[in-house]
PDB file of C-alpha atoms in Angstrom:
ATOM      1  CA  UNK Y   1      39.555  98.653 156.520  1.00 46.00           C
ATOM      2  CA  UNK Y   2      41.398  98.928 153.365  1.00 45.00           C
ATOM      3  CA  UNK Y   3      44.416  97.977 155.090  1.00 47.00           C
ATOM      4  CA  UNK Y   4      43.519  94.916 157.020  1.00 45.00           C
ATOM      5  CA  UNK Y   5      41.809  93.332 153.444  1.00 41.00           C
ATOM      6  CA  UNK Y   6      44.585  94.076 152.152  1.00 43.00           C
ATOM      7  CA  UNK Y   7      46.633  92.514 154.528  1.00 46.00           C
ATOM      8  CA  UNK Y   8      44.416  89.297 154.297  1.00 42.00           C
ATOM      9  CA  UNK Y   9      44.815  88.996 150.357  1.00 41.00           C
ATOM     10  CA  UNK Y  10      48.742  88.954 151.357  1.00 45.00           C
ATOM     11  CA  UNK Y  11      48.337  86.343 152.971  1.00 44.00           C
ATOM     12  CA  UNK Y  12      45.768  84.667 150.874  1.00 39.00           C
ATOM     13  CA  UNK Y  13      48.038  85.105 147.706  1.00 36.00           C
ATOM     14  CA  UNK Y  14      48.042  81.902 146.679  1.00 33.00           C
ATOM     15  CA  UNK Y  15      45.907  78.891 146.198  1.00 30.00           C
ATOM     16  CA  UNK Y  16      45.572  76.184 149.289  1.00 33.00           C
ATOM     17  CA  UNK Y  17      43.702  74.246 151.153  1.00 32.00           C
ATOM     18  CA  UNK Y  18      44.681  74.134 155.024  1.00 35.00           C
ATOM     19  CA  UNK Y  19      45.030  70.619 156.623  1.00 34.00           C
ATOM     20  CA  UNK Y  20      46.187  70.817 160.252  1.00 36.00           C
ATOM     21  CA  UNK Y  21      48.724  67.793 160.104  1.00 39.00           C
ATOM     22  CA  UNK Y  22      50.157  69.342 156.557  1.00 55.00           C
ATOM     23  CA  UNK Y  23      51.569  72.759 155.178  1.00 67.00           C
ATOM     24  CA  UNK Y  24      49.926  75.022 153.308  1.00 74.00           C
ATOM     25  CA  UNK Y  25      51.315  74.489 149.628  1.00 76.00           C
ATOM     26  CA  UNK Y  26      51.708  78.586 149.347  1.00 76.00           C
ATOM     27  CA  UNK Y  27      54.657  78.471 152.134  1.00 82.00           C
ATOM     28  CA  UNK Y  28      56.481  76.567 149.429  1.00 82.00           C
ATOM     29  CA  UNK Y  29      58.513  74.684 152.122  1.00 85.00           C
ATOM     30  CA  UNK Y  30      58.986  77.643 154.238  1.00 86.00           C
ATOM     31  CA  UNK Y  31      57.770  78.250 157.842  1.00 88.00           C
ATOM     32  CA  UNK Y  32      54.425  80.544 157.741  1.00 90.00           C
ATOM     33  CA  UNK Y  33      52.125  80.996 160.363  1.00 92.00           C
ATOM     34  CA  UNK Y  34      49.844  77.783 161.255  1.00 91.00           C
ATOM     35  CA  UNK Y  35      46.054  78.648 160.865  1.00 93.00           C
ATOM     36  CA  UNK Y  36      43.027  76.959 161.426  1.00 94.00           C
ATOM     37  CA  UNK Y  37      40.386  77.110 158.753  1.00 94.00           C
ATOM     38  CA  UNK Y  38      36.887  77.238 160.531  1.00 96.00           C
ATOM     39  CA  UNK Y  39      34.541  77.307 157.086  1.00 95.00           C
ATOM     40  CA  UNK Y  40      35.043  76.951 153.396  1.00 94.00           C
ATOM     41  CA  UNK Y  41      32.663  78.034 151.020  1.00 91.00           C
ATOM     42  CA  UNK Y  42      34.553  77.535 147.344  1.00 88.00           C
ATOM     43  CA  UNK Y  43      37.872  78.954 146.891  1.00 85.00           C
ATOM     44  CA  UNK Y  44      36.872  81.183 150.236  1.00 90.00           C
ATOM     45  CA  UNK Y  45      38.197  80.441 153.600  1.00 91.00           C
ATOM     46  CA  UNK Y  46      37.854  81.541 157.415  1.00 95.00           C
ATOM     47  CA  UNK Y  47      40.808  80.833 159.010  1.00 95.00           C
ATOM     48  CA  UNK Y  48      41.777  81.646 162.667  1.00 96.00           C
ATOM     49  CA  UNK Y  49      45.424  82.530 163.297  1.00 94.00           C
ATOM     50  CA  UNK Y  50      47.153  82.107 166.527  1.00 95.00           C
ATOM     51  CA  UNK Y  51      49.068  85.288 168.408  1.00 96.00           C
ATOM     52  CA  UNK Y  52      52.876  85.265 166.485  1.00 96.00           C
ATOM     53  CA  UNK Y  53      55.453  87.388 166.126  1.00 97.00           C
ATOM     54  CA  UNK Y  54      56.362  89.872 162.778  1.00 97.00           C
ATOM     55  CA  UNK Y  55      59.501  92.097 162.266  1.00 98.00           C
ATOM     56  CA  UNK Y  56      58.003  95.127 160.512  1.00 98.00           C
ATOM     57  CA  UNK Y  57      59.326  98.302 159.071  1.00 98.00           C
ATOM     58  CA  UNK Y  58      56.938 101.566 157.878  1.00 98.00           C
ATOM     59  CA  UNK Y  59      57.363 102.744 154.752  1.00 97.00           C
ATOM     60  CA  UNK Y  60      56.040 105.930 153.651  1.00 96.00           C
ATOM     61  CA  UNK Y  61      55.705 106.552 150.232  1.00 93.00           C
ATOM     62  CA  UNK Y  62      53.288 106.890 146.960  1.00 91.00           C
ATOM     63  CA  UNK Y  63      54.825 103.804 144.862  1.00 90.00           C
ATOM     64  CA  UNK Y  64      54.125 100.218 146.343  1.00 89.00           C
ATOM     65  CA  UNK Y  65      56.738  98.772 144.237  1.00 91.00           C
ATOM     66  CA  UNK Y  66      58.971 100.755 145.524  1.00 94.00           C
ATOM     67  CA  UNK Y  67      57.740 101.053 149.145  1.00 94.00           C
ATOM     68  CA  UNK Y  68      58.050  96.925 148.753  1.00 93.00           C
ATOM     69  CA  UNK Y  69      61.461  96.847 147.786  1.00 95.00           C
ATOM     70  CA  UNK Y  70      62.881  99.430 150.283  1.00 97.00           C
ATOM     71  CA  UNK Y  71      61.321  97.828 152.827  1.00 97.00           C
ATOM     72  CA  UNK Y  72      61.794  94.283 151.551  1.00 96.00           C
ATOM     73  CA  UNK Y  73      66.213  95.360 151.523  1.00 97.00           C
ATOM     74  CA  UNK Y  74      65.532  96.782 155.939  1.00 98.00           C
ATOM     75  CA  UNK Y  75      63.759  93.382 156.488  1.00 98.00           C
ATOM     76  CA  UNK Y  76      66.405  90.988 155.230  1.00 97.00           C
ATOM     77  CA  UNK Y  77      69.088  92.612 156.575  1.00 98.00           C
ATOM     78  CA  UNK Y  78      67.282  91.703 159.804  1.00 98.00           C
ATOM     79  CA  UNK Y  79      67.093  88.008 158.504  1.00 97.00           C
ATOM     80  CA  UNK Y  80      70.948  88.219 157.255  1.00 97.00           C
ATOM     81  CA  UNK Y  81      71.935  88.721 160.414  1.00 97.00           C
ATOM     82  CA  UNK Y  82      73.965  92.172 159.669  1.00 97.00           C
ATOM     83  CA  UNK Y  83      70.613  94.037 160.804  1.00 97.00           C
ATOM     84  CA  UNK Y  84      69.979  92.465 163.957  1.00 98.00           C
ATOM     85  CA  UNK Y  85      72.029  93.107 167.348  1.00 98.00           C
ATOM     86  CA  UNK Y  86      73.087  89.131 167.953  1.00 98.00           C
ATOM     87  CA  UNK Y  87      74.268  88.796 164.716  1.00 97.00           C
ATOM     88  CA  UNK Y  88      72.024  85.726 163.592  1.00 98.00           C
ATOM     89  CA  UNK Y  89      70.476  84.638 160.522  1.00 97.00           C
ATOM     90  CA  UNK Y  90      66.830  83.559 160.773  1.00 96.00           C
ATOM     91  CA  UNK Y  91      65.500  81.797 158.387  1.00 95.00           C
ATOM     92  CA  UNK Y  92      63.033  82.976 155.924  1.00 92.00           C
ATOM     93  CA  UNK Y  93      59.826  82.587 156.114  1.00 90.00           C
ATOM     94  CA  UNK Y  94      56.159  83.612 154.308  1.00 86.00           C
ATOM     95  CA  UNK Y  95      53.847  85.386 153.641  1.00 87.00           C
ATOM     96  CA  UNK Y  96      55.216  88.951 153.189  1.00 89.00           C
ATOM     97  CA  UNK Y  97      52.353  91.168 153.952  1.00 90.00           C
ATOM     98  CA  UNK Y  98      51.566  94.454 153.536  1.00 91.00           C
ATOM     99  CA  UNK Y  99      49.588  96.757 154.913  1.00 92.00           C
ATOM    100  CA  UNK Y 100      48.595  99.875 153.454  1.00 91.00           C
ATOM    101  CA  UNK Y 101      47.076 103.010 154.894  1.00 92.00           C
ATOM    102  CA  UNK Y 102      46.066 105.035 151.842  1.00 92.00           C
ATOM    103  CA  UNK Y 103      47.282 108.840 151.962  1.00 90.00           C
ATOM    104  CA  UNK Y 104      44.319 111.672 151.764  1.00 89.00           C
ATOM    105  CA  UNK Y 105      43.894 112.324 148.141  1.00 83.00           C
ATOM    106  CA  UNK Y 106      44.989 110.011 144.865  1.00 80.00           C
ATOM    107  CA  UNK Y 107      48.524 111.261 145.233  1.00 82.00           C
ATOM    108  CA  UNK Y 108      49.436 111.928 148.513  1.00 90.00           C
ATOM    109  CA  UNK Y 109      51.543 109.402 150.460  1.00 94.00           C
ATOM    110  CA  UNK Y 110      50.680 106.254 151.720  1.00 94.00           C
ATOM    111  CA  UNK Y 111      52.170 104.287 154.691  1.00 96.00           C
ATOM    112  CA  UNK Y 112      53.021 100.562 154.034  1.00 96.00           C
ATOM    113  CA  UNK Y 113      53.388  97.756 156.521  1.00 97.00           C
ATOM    114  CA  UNK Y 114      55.809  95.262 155.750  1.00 96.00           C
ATOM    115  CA  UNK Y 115      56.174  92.232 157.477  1.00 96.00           C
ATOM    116  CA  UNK Y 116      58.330  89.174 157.859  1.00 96.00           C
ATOM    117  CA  UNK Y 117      56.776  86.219 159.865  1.00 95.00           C
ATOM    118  CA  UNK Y 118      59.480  85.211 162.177  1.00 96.00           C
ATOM    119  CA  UNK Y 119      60.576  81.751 161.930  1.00 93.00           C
ATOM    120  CA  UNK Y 120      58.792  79.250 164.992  1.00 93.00           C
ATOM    121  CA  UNK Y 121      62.728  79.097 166.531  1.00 93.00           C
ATOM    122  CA  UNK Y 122      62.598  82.633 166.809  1.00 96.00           C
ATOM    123  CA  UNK Y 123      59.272  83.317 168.439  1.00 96.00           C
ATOM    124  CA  UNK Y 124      59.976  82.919 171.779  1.00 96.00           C
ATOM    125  CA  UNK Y 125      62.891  85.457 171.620  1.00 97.00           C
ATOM    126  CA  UNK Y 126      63.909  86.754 168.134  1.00 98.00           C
ATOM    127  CA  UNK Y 127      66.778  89.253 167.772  1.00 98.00           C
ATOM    128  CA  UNK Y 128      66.913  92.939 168.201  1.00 98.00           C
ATOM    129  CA  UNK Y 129      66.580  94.647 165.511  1.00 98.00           C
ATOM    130  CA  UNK Y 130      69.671  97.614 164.868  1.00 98.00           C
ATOM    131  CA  UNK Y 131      67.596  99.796 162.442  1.00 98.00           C
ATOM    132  CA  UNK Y 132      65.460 101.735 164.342  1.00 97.00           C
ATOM    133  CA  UNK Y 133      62.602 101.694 161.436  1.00 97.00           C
ATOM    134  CA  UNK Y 134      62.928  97.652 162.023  1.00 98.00           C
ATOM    135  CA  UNK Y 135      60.941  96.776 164.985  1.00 98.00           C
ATOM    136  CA  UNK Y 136      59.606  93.133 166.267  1.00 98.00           C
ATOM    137  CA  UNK Y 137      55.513  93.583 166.755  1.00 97.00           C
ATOM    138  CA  UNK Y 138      53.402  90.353 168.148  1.00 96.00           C
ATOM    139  CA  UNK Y 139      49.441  90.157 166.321  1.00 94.00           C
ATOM    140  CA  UNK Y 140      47.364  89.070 168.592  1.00 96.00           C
ATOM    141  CA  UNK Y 141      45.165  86.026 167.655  1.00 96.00           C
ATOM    142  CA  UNK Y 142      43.202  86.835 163.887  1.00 94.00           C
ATOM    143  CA  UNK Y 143      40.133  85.689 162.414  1.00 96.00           C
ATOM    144  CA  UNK Y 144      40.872  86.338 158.548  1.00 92.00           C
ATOM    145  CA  UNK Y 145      38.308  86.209 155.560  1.00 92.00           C
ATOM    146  CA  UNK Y 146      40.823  84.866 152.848  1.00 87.00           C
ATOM    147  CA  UNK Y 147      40.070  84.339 149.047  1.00 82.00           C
ATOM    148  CA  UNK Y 148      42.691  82.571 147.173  1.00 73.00           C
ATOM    149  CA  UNK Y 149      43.927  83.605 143.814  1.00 70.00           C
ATOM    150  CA  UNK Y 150      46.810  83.171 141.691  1.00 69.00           C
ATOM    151  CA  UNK Y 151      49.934  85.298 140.486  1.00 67.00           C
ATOM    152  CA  UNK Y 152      51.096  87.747 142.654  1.00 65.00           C
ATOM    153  CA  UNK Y 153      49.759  90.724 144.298  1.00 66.00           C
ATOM    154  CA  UNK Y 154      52.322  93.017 142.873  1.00 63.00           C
ATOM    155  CA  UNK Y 155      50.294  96.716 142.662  1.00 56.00           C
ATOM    156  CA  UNK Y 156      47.371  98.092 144.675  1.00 53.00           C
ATOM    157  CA  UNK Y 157      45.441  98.068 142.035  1.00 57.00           C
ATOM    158  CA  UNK Y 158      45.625  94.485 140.980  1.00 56.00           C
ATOM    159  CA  UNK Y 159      44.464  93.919 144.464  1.00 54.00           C
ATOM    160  CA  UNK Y 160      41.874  96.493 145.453  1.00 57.00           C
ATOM    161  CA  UNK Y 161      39.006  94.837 143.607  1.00 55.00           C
ATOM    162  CA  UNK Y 162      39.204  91.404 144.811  1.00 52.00           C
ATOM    163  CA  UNK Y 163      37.602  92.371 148.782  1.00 54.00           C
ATOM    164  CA  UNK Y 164      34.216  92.796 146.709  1.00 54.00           C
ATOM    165  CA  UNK Y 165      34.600  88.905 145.606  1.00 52.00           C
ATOM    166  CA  UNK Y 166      34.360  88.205 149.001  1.00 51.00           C
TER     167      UNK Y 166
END
């Protein structure tokens, strides 16, 4: 549970309003994953997501900062081209989400999700990853419960409070 509310503040890190003909402001002129939003109640949105393609890695690991920048360094050399078997660059895109399964006790290791939405031109076929711990995953259709907020969600803990607001 933990994980998948976290994973929706990821992609709820920002403040918008979803019009169908227009992008998000949060993909700040970046592919991200088209949704449609089926109720608003304040700064609170269902949205339903269609079935797209991620490239993911699994990071195990008891620091999210770090955990986010080792896998953040796997995932764009997948982009960059140099980590993917046909050599291409493809573009970037947003959110990056994370999901986190927590570890046993308060300091035990976690595993954390990271994800790259793969550009629309890539869908259909996107590269092969080289790194083994890279792999392509495709999430099925999604009905998210989203709650927009500002900043960044840069530690657990600045995140783990805000599934109550919703």
């Amino acid at each position: 549970v933990a994980a998948v509310l976290f994973a929706v503040l990821a992609l709820a890190a920002s403040s918008a309003l979803a019009l169908q003909a227009n992008e998000p402001s949060f993909c700040n002129n970046l592919n991200c994953p088209q949704f449609t939003v089926i109720e608003t109640s304040g700064d609170v949105q269902v949205r339903l997501y269609p079935a797209v393609k991620w490239v993911s890695v699994n990071i195990t690991g008891v620091n999210y900062t770090q955990a986010g920048t080792e896998a953040f360094d796997l995932l764009f050399d997948y982009i960059s081209g140099t980590g993917n078997a046909q050599g291409v660059k493809v573009p970037m895109a947003t959110p990056v989400p994370t999901e986190i399964t927590p570890g046993a006790g308060p300091n035990c290791a976690s595993t954390f999700v990271v994800s790259f939405f793969i550009d629309f031109s890539f869908q259909d076929s996107p590269p092969t990853p080289t790194n083994p711990q890279v792999y392509i995953r495709e999430q099925p259709e999604l009905k998210l419960v989203t709650k927009s907020f500002g900043g960044f969600a840069d530690n657990f803990n600045s995140v783990r409070s805000r599934p109550r607001a919703l």
